[in-house]
Amino acid sequence: MLLLSASVALSFLGSFVYAQSNNTTALKIATIETQFTNAQLVPSLLKTFRPSALMNVNFSGIGPISPGQDLTKQQVASAPEISIVPANSSVSLQGNYTLVMVDANVIGTNQSVGQTRHLLVNDVTLTGSSSLNVSTAHGVAVTEYAGPSLGKGSGAHRYVILLLPQPSSFSPPANLSKPNVGVSVFHLTEYISTSHLGQPIAGMYFDVEQGTGTATVSPTSSVVTSISQPGTSSASSSSSTPRKSSNAAIRPVGNSVVVTLPAVAFVLLASYMCL
Ligand SMILES: *[C@@H]1O[C@H](CO)[C@@H](O)[C@H](O)[C@H]1NC(C)=O
Ligand SMILES: *[C@@H]1O[C@H](CO)[C@@H](O)[C@H](O)[C@H]1NC(C)=O
Ligand SMILES: *[C@@H]1O[C@H](CO)[C@@H](O)[C@H](O)[C@H]1NC(C)=O
Ligand SMILES: *[C@@H]1O[C@H](CO)[C@@H](O)[C@H](O)[C@H]1NC(C)=O
Ligand SMILES: *[C@@H]1O[C@H](CO)[C@@H](O)[C@H](O)[C@H]1NC(C)=O
Ligand SMILES: *[C@@H]1O[C@H](CO)[C@@H](O)[C@H](O)[C@H]1NC(C)=O
Ligand SMILES: *[C@@H]1O[C@H](CO)[C@@H](O)[C@H](O)[C@H]1NC(C)=O
Ligand SMILES: *[C@@H]1O[C@H](CO)[C@@H](O)[C@H](O)[C@H]1NC(C)=O
């Protein structure tokens, strides 16, 4: 009896918590954050990644992509349209930004070798009201967008797009401060710190693979099974087996964590009162 009423109350509590956290923008941001960890971009490329805005990346003929989406070289040959939606009304997006895209190579790549820079624009501005367009029109295009160009059979490369705030102390290195610097290898985090850029406020990534048509998912991969414990995903970082991340499996995570903790507390409380 008590158990029954407890479970009824529990389901109400569950939906209450769910409704409270059912903010589409916040959920999408949380999904991106989780995917960066599942793809081991965190901590191998970025020590941490705490986006405060949602990045929409729209490739011509594709539409907005989802994090980790598998795309072909042809689909991403032209620069995407990018827009930003703040997580909530207390996130203020002011000033100029730097937009960058790098090739973080396959999962397991030691990032100390650097990353190929496919896009680097300083003085990017955000235009619009609720959804802000990332406008490079008046920016300094250090490296113009260059679509992926990767070797056949080199695995699923992770292309990472980040938007970083430029504080007044922003000072890029001399050889990366003028337009028309071609695609080359640099060290993203070194560039961020020496230029005095802020931490990325938004990001997105996609996969491109040349050669093999189908995804190779390692059956022993610990990445997918560690979804609810992002901290353990680094356990497989030594594996050099290229694998694709499964988007569908990850979506519910943001909610189930939020819902489960109070629900467990409620059950404990209910059974405690029952005694
Ligand atoms: C929560 O969001 C999903 C889509 O993200 C929507 O289908 C659902 O109706 C929303 N639920 C509530 C209670 O707002
Ligand atoms: C707004 O979003 C920021 C960044 O994600 C977060 O730190 C903050 O707690 C949020 N504030 C509210 C009121 O939800
Ligand atoms: C994204 O691209 C599609 C065409 O591919 C277009 O119809 C749509 O309006 C674009 N959305 C945004 C938000 O730019
Ligand atoms: C949900 O996100 C929108 C921005 O898309 C924001 O205006 C609103 O305050 C958020 N609501 C909650 C409850 O965080
Ligand atoms: C990456 O390579 C550097 C230099 O070779 C080495 O010091 C570092 O330990 C390596 N990192 C990982 C995670 O293997
Ligand atoms: C932002 O960039 C523009 C050039 O596009 C520049 O004129 C302006 O001074 C910059 N603003 C800040 C706050 O740095
Ligand atoms: C943002 O970009 C979209 C797609 O290119 C365009 O339709 C819209 O007018 C732009 N909005 C602003 C405020 O620039
Ligand atoms: C810029 O200069 C640094 C040395 O200060 C060098 O390591 C780097 O390769 C140069 N980058 C470019 C794009 O020329």
Short mmCIF file of C-alpha atoms and ligand atoms in Angstrom, two decimals:
data_model
loop_
_atom_site.label_atom_id
_atom_site.label_comp_id
_atom_site.label_asym_id
_atom_site.label_seq_id
_atom_site.Cartn_x
_atom_site.Cartn_y
_atom_site.Cartn_z
CA MET A 1 0.00 0.00 0.00
CA LEU A 2 2.59 2.47 1.11
CA LEU A 3 4.86 1.13 -1.54
CA LEU A 4 2.16 1.73 -4.15
CA SER A 5 1.54 5.32 -3.10
CA ALA A 6 5.26 5.85 -2.92
CA SER A 7 5.69 4.71 -6.50
CA VAL A 8 2.75 6.86 -7.65
CA ALA A 9 4.26 9.87 -5.92
CA LEU A 10 7.59 8.91 -7.38
CA SER A 11 6.29 9.00 -10.94
CA PHE A 12 4.82 12.44 -10.26
CA LEU A 13 8.10 13.60 -8.82
CA GLY A 14 9.91 12.14 -11.82
CA SER A 15 7.80 14.06 -14.32
CA PHE A 16 8.07 17.21 -12.20
CA VAL A 17 11.86 17.03 -12.22
CA TYR A 18 11.76 16.17 -15.90
CA ALA A 19 9.58 19.18 -16.75
CA GLN A 20 11.86 21.46 -14.72
CA SER A 21 14.87 20.32 -16.67
CA ASN A 22 13.15 20.00 -20.02
CA ASN A 23 14.69 22.98 -21.59
CA THR A 24 15.42 22.06 -25.18
CA THR A 25 18.36 24.42 -25.46
CA ALA A 26 19.87 23.33 -22.15
CA LEU A 27 19.36 19.67 -23.09
CA LYS A 28 21.04 20.14 -26.45
CA ILE A 29 23.97 21.89 -24.78
CA ALA A 30 24.25 19.04 -22.26
CA THR A 31 24.20 16.53 -25.14
CA ILE A 32 27.05 18.33 -26.90
CA GLU A 33 29.03 18.45 -23.67
CA THR A 34 28.49 14.70 -23.14
CA GLN A 35 29.43 13.93 -26.73
CA PHE A 36 32.72 15.84 -26.44
CA THR A 37 33.60 13.57 -23.53
CA ASN A 38 32.40 10.39 -25.25
CA ALA A 39 34.49 11.26 -28.30
CA GLN A 40 37.39 11.85 -25.89
CA LEU A 41 37.86 15.41 -27.14
CA VAL A 42 37.67 16.09 -23.41
CA PRO A 43 40.17 15.75 -21.88
CA SER A 44 42.55 14.99 -24.79
CA LEU A 45 41.98 18.14 -26.86
CA LEU A 46 40.37 20.39 -24.23
CA LYS A 47 40.97 19.78 -20.51
CA THR A 48 37.41 20.94 -19.85
CA PHE A 49 34.49 22.10 -21.96
CA ARG A 50 31.62 23.92 -20.28
CA PRO A 51 29.52 25.50 -23.04
CA SER A 52 27.08 28.24 -22.02
CA ALA A 53 25.48 28.42 -25.45
CA LEU A 54 24.24 26.03 -28.10
CA MET A 55 26.09 26.03 -31.41
CA ASN A 56 24.04 25.25 -34.50
CA VAL A 57 26.18 24.27 -37.48
CA ASN A 58 24.30 24.24 -40.75
CA PHE A 59 25.96 22.78 -43.84
CA SER A 60 24.42 23.60 -47.19
CA GLY A 61 22.15 20.76 -48.33
CA ILE A 62 22.43 19.00 -44.95
CA GLY A 63 20.81 21.41 -42.51
CA PRO A 64 21.78 21.62 -38.84
CA ILE A 65 24.03 18.74 -37.79
CA SER A 66 24.02 16.79 -34.53
CA PRO A 67 27.19 16.32 -32.47
CA GLY A 68 29.40 13.58 -33.84
CA GLN A 69 27.37 13.22 -37.05
CA ASP A 70 29.09 11.26 -39.81
CA LEU A 71 29.46 13.44 -42.87
CA THR A 72 31.24 13.03 -46.17
CA LYS A 73 34.04 15.24 -47.42
CA GLN A 74 31.70 16.54 -50.11
CA GLN A 75 28.98 17.47 -47.60
CA VAL A 76 31.35 19.67 -45.62
CA ALA A 77 33.34 21.10 -48.53
CA SER A 78 31.85 24.59 -48.09
CA ALA A 79 31.81 26.68 -44.92
CA PRO A 80 28.70 26.12 -42.77
CA GLU A 81 26.35 28.76 -41.41
CA ILE A 82 26.77 28.93 -37.66
CA SER A 83 24.40 30.34 -35.07
CA ILE A 84 24.44 30.48 -31.28
CA VAL A 85 21.63 30.22 -28.71
CA PRO A 86 22.47 31.15 -25.10
CA ALA A 87 21.62 28.52 -22.45
CA ASN A 88 19.41 30.98 -20.60
CA SER A 89 18.70 34.67 -20.22
CA SER A 90 21.53 35.20 -17.72
CA VAL A 91 24.18 34.24 -20.30
CA SER A 92 25.42 37.46 -21.86
CA LEU A 93 27.15 37.28 -25.22
CA GLN A 94 29.00 40.54 -25.77
CA GLY A 95 32.04 41.63 -27.69
CA ASN A 96 34.12 39.87 -30.29
CA TYR A 97 34.86 36.20 -30.63
CA THR A 98 37.30 33.88 -32.33
CA LEU A 99 35.91 31.05 -34.44
CA VAL A 100 38.14 28.07 -35.03
CA MET A 101 37.89 24.60 -36.59
CA VAL A 102 40.54 21.95 -36.11
CA ASP A 103 41.04 18.33 -37.11
CA ALA A 104 41.54 16.42 -33.86
CA ASN A 105 42.17 13.25 -35.87
CA VAL A 106 40.89 9.83 -34.72
CA ILE A 107 40.02 8.88 -31.15
CA GLY A 108 43.18 8.01 -29.27
CA THR A 109 45.41 10.50 -31.09
CA ASN A 110 47.91 12.11 -28.74
CA GLN A 111 46.99 15.78 -29.15
CA SER A 112 50.48 16.96 -28.21
CA VAL A 113 51.33 16.57 -31.92
CA GLY A 114 49.02 19.50 -32.64
CA GLN A 115 45.92 19.88 -34.79
CA THR A 116 45.40 20.85 -38.40
CA ARG A 117 43.74 24.27 -38.51
CA HIS A 118 40.84 24.37 -41.01
CA LEU A 119 39.37 27.72 -39.98
CA LEU A 120 40.52 30.63 -37.84
CA VAL A 121 38.69 33.95 -37.79
CA ASN A 122 39.25 36.69 -35.20
CA ASP A 123 36.89 39.61 -34.49
CA VAL A 124 33.81 37.51 -35.22
CA THR A 125 30.56 39.19 -34.17
CA LEU A 126 27.17 37.81 -33.13
CA THR A 127 24.16 39.33 -34.85
CA GLY A 128 20.45 38.90 -34.14
CA SER A 129 18.41 38.53 -30.96
CA SER A 130 17.51 35.08 -29.53
CA SER A 131 19.40 33.01 -32.11
CA LEU A 132 22.61 34.83 -32.94
CA ASN A 133 24.32 34.44 -36.28
CA VAL A 134 28.07 34.03 -36.09
CA SER A 135 29.17 36.64 -38.58
CA THR A 136 32.67 36.51 -40.02
CA ALA A 137 31.93 39.34 -42.47
CA HIS A 138 33.97 41.96 -40.57
CA GLY A 139 36.38 39.53 -38.96
CA VAL A 140 40.05 38.82 -39.61
CA ALA A 141 40.07 35.58 -41.60
CA VAL A 142 43.49 34.25 -40.59
CA THR A 143 42.71 30.87 -42.13
CA GLU A 144 39.69 30.73 -44.42
CA TYR A 145 37.43 27.68 -44.15
CA ALA A 146 39.07 24.69 -45.80
CA GLY A 147 37.04 21.49 -45.93
CA PRO A 148 38.54 18.24 -44.65
CA SER A 149 41.23 16.66 -46.76
CA LEU A 150 42.19 13.40 -45.16
CA GLY A 151 43.91 10.20 -46.19
CA LYS A 152 41.94 7.15 -47.26
CA GLY A 153 41.72 4.59 -44.48
CA SER A 154 43.01 7.04 -41.87
CA GLY A 155 39.90 6.53 -39.78
CA ALA A 156 37.09 8.79 -38.61
CA HIS A 157 38.59 12.23 -38.05
CA ARG A 158 36.90 14.49 -35.51
CA TYR A 159 36.46 18.06 -36.74
CA VAL A 160 35.88 20.46 -33.88
CA ILE A 161 34.39 23.94 -34.19
CA LEU A 162 34.72 26.29 -31.22
CA LEU A 163 33.67 29.86 -30.43
CA LEU A 164 35.90 31.63 -27.91
CA PRO A 165 35.53 35.08 -26.37
CA GLN A 166 38.24 37.66 -27.15
CA PRO A 167 38.94 39.78 -24.07
CA SER A 168 40.50 43.25 -24.39
CA SER A 169 43.89 41.64 -23.66
CA PHE A 170 43.56 39.44 -26.78
CA SER A 171 46.96 39.24 -28.51
CA PRO A 172 47.37 36.56 -31.17
CA PRO A 173 50.88 35.42 -32.17
CA ALA A 174 52.38 37.57 -34.95
CA ASN A 175 52.28 34.78 -37.52
CA LEU A 176 48.60 34.08 -36.84
CA SER A 177 47.20 37.59 -36.74
CA LYS A 178 46.84 38.50 -40.41
CA PRO A 179 44.61 37.06 -43.15
CA ASN A 180 45.59 34.34 -45.60
CA VAL A 181 47.64 32.01 -43.46
CA GLY A 182 47.03 28.64 -45.12
CA VAL A 183 45.96 25.41 -43.50
CA SER A 184 48.70 24.10 -41.21
CA VAL A 185 49.28 22.28 -37.95
CA PHE A 186 49.21 24.32 -34.75
CA HIS A 187 48.51 23.69 -31.08
CA LEU A 188 44.98 24.80 -30.28
CA THR A 189 45.31 25.06 -26.51
CA GLU A 190 48.68 26.79 -26.81
CA TYR A 191 47.10 29.31 -29.20
CA ILE A 192 44.20 29.85 -26.79
CA SER A 193 46.48 30.55 -23.84
CA THR A 194 49.16 32.64 -25.60
CA SER A 195 46.44 34.74 -27.32
CA HIS A 196 44.64 35.23 -23.99
CA LEU A 197 41.39 33.91 -25.39
CA GLY A 198 38.63 32.87 -23.00
CA GLN A 199 37.41 29.29 -22.72
CA PRO A 200 35.05 28.16 -25.51
CA ILE A 201 31.44 29.22 -24.87
CA ALA A 202 30.05 26.93 -27.57
CA GLY A 203 31.22 24.11 -29.78
CA MET A 204 30.26 21.32 -32.13
CA TYR A 205 32.04 18.48 -33.86
CA PHE A 206 31.45 16.08 -36.72
CA ASP A 207 33.18 13.00 -38.13
CA VAL A 208 34.53 12.53 -41.63
CA GLU A 209 36.06 9.28 -42.83
CA GLN A 210 37.62 8.48 -46.19
CA GLY A 211 37.82 5.01 -47.64
CA THR A 212 35.61 2.75 -45.56
CA GLY A 213 31.92 3.32 -46.20
CA THR A 214 30.57 1.82 -43.00
CA ALA A 215 31.28 2.66 -39.40
CA THR A 216 33.57 0.35 -37.50
CA VAL A 217 32.32 0.04 -33.96
CA SER A 218 34.64 -1.90 -31.75
CA PRO A 219 32.51 -4.41 -29.81
CA THR A 220 34.77 -4.11 -26.80
CA SER A 221 34.72 -0.32 -26.80
CA SER A 222 34.11 1.09 -23.37
CA VAL A 223 32.98 4.43 -24.74
CA VAL A 224 29.33 3.62 -25.34
CA THR A 225 28.96 1.64 -22.13
CA SER A 226 30.43 4.45 -20.09
CA ILE A 227 27.88 7.04 -21.20
CA SER A 228 26.49 7.63 -17.74
CA GLN A 229 29.97 7.83 -16.25
CA PRO A 230 31.84 10.20 -18.57
CA GLY A 231 34.81 10.08 -16.21
CA THR A 232 35.53 6.46 -17.08
CA SER A 233 35.55 6.97 -20.82
CA SER A 234 39.25 7.83 -20.76
CA ALA A 235 39.85 4.18 -19.92
CA SER A 236 39.78 3.38 -23.62
CA SER A 237 41.90 6.36 -24.68
CA SER A 238 44.84 4.08 -25.34
CA SER A 239 42.81 2.21 -27.95
CA SER A 240 43.65 3.39 -31.41
CA THR A 241 40.68 1.60 -32.97
CA PRO A 242 38.70 4.21 -34.84
CA ARG A 243 35.08 4.06 -33.90
CA LYS A 244 31.99 6.11 -34.48
CA SER A 245 30.05 7.46 -31.58
CA SER A 246 26.41 6.53 -31.47
CA ASN A 247 24.31 9.65 -31.04
CA ALA A 248 20.98 8.00 -30.36
CA ALA A 249 22.21 6.11 -27.33
CA ILE A 250 23.39 9.21 -25.57
CA ARG A 251 20.40 11.52 -25.77
CA PRO A 252 18.47 10.33 -22.68
CA VAL A 253 21.43 10.66 -20.33
CA GLY A 254 20.92 14.28 -19.34
CA ASN A 255 17.47 13.54 -18.03
CA SER A 256 17.89 10.15 -16.45
CA VAL A 257 20.61 11.43 -14.17
CA VAL A 258 18.48 14.35 -13.02
CA VAL A 259 15.41 12.16 -12.56
CA THR A 260 17.09 9.22 -10.87
CA LEU A 261 18.86 10.98 -8.02
CA PRO A 262 15.80 12.66 -6.43
CA ALA A 263 13.74 9.53 -7.14
CA VAL A 264 16.20 7.36 -5.23
CA ALA A 265 16.22 9.86 -2.40
CA PHE A 266 12.43 9.80 -2.39
CA VAL A 267 12.24 6.01 -2.23
CA LEU A 268 14.75 5.97 0.61
CA LEU A 269 12.77 8.62 2.45
CA ALA A 270 9.45 6.84 1.81
CA SER A 271 10.72 3.46 3.03
CA TYR A 272 12.35 5.16 6.00
CA MET A 273 9.03 6.75 7.00
CA CYS A 274 7.32 3.39 6.44
CA LEU A 275 9.57 1.87 9.13
C1 LIG B 1 10.14 18.19 -23.49
O1 LIG B 1 10.86 18.37 -24.70
C2 LIG B 1 10.48 17.46 -25.71
C3 LIG B 1 11.36 17.74 -26.93
O2 LIG B 1 12.63 18.05 -26.56
C4 LIG B 1 9.00 17.62 -26.04
O3 LIG B 1 8.63 16.65 -26.98
C5 LIG B 1 8.16 17.44 -24.78
O4 LIG B 1 6.81 17.72 -25.05
C6 LIG B 1 8.63 18.39 -23.69
N1 LIG B 1 7.91 18.15 -22.46
C7 LIG B 1 7.51 19.13 -21.65
C8 LIG B 1 6.77 18.70 -20.42
O5 LIG B 1 7.74 20.32 -21.88
C1 LIG B 2 22.41 29.63 -17.23
O1 LIG B 2 23.38 28.95 -17.98
C2 LIG B 2 24.67 28.97 -17.40
C3 LIG B 2 25.63 28.34 -18.37
O2 LIG B 2 25.22 27.07 -18.77
C4 LIG B 2 24.62 28.22 -16.08
O3 LIG B 2 25.89 28.26 -15.46
C5 LIG B 2 23.60 28.88 -15.17
O4 LIG B 2 23.46 28.12 -14.00
C6 LIG B 2 22.24 28.98 -15.87
N1 LIG B 2 21.34 29.77 -15.06
C7 LIG B 2 20.07 29.42 -14.87
C8 LIG B 2 19.26 30.35 -14.04
O5 LIG B 2 19.59 28.38 -15.34
C1 LIG B 3 19.91 25.33 -42.70
O1 LIG B 3 20.00 24.94 -44.06
C2 LIG B 3 18.78 24.63 -44.68
C3 LIG B 3 19.09 24.21 -46.08
O2 LIG B 3 20.08 23.25 -46.11
C4 LIG B 3 17.85 25.83 -44.63
O3 LIG B 3 16.62 25.47 -45.19
C5 LIG B 3 17.66 26.29 -43.20
O4 LIG B 3 16.92 27.48 -43.16
C6 LIG B 3 18.99 26.54 -42.54
N1 LIG B 3 18.79 26.85 -41.13
C7 LIG B 3 19.46 27.78 -40.48
C8 LIG B 3 19.12 27.93 -39.04
O5 LIG B 3 20.30 28.49 -41.00
C1 LIG B 4 15.32 27.72 -21.29
O1 LIG B 4 16.11 28.26 -22.34
C2 LIG B 4 15.68 29.52 -22.83
C3 LIG B 4 16.61 29.90 -23.96
O2 LIG B 4 16.43 29.05 -25.02
C4 LIG B 4 15.73 30.54 -21.71
O3 LIG B 4 15.22 31.76 -22.17
C5 LIG B 4 14.89 30.04 -20.52
O4 LIG B 4 15.06 30.93 -19.44
C6 LIG B 4 15.33 28.64 -20.08
N1 LIG B 4 14.46 28.14 -19.03
C7 LIG B 4 14.93 27.54 -17.94
C8 LIG B 4 13.90 27.07 -16.96
O5 LIG B 4 16.12 27.38 -17.73
C1 LIG B 5 51.50 12.47 -25.53
O1 LIG B 5 52.83 12.62 -26.01
C2 LIG B 5 53.65 13.38 -25.13
C3 LIG B 5 54.97 13.65 -25.82
O2 LIG B 5 55.37 12.55 -26.56
C4 LIG B 5 53.81 12.64 -23.81
O3 LIG B 5 54.60 13.38 -22.94
C5 LIG B 5 52.43 12.44 -23.20
O4 LIG B 5 52.53 11.66 -22.04
C6 LIG B 5 51.49 11.76 -24.19
N1 LIG B 5 50.14 11.80 -23.63
C7 LIG B 5 49.38 10.72 -23.56
C8 LIG B 5 48.03 10.89 -22.97
O5 LIG B 5 49.75 9.63 -23.98
C1 LIG B 6 35.55 43.90 -32.68
O1 LIG B 6 36.03 43.76 -33.99
C2 LIG B 6 35.87 44.90 -34.79
C3 LIG B 6 36.33 44.56 -36.18
O2 LIG B 6 35.42 43.67 -36.76
C4 LIG B 6 36.67 46.05 -34.20
O3 LIG B 6 36.48 47.22 -34.98
C5 LIG B 6 36.22 46.30 -32.79
O4 LIG B 6 37.05 47.26 -32.18
C6 LIG B 6 36.29 45.02 -31.96
N1 LIG B 6 35.65 45.25 -30.67
C7 LIG B 6 36.21 44.86 -29.55
C8 LIG B 6 35.41 45.11 -28.31
O5 LIG B 6 37.30 44.32 -29.50
C1 LIG B 7 20.97 34.79 -39.87
O1 LIG B 7 21.28 33.87 -40.89
C2 LIG B 7 20.15 33.40 -41.60
C3 LIG B 7 20.63 32.35 -42.58
O2 LIG B 7 21.65 32.84 -43.38
C4 LIG B 7 19.44 34.58 -42.28
O3 LIG B 7 18.30 34.12 -42.94
C5 LIG B 7 19.07 35.63 -41.24
O4 LIG B 7 18.55 36.75 -41.87
C6 LIG B 7 20.28 36.03 -40.44
N1 LIG B 7 19.89 36.91 -39.36
C7 LIG B 7 20.57 38.01 -39.03
C8 LIG B 7 20.01 38.82 -37.90
O5 LIG B 7 21.59 38.35 -39.60
C1 LIG B 8 54.37 30.59 -35.86
O1 LIG B 8 55.58 30.70 -35.12
C2 LIG B 8 55.81 29.61 -34.23
C3 LIG B 8 57.09 29.90 -33.46
O2 LIG B 8 56.94 31.10 -32.75
C4 LIG B 8 55.94 28.33 -35.01
O3 LIG B 8 56.11 27.24 -34.11
C5 LIG B 8 54.69 28.10 -35.84
O4 LIG B 8 54.87 26.97 -36.66
C6 LIG B 8 54.37 29.30 -36.69
N1 LIG B 8 53.05 29.11 -37.28
C7 LIG B 8 52.80 29.40 -38.55
C8 LIG B 8 51.40 29.15 -39.00
O5 LIG B 8 53.64 29.83 -39.31
#
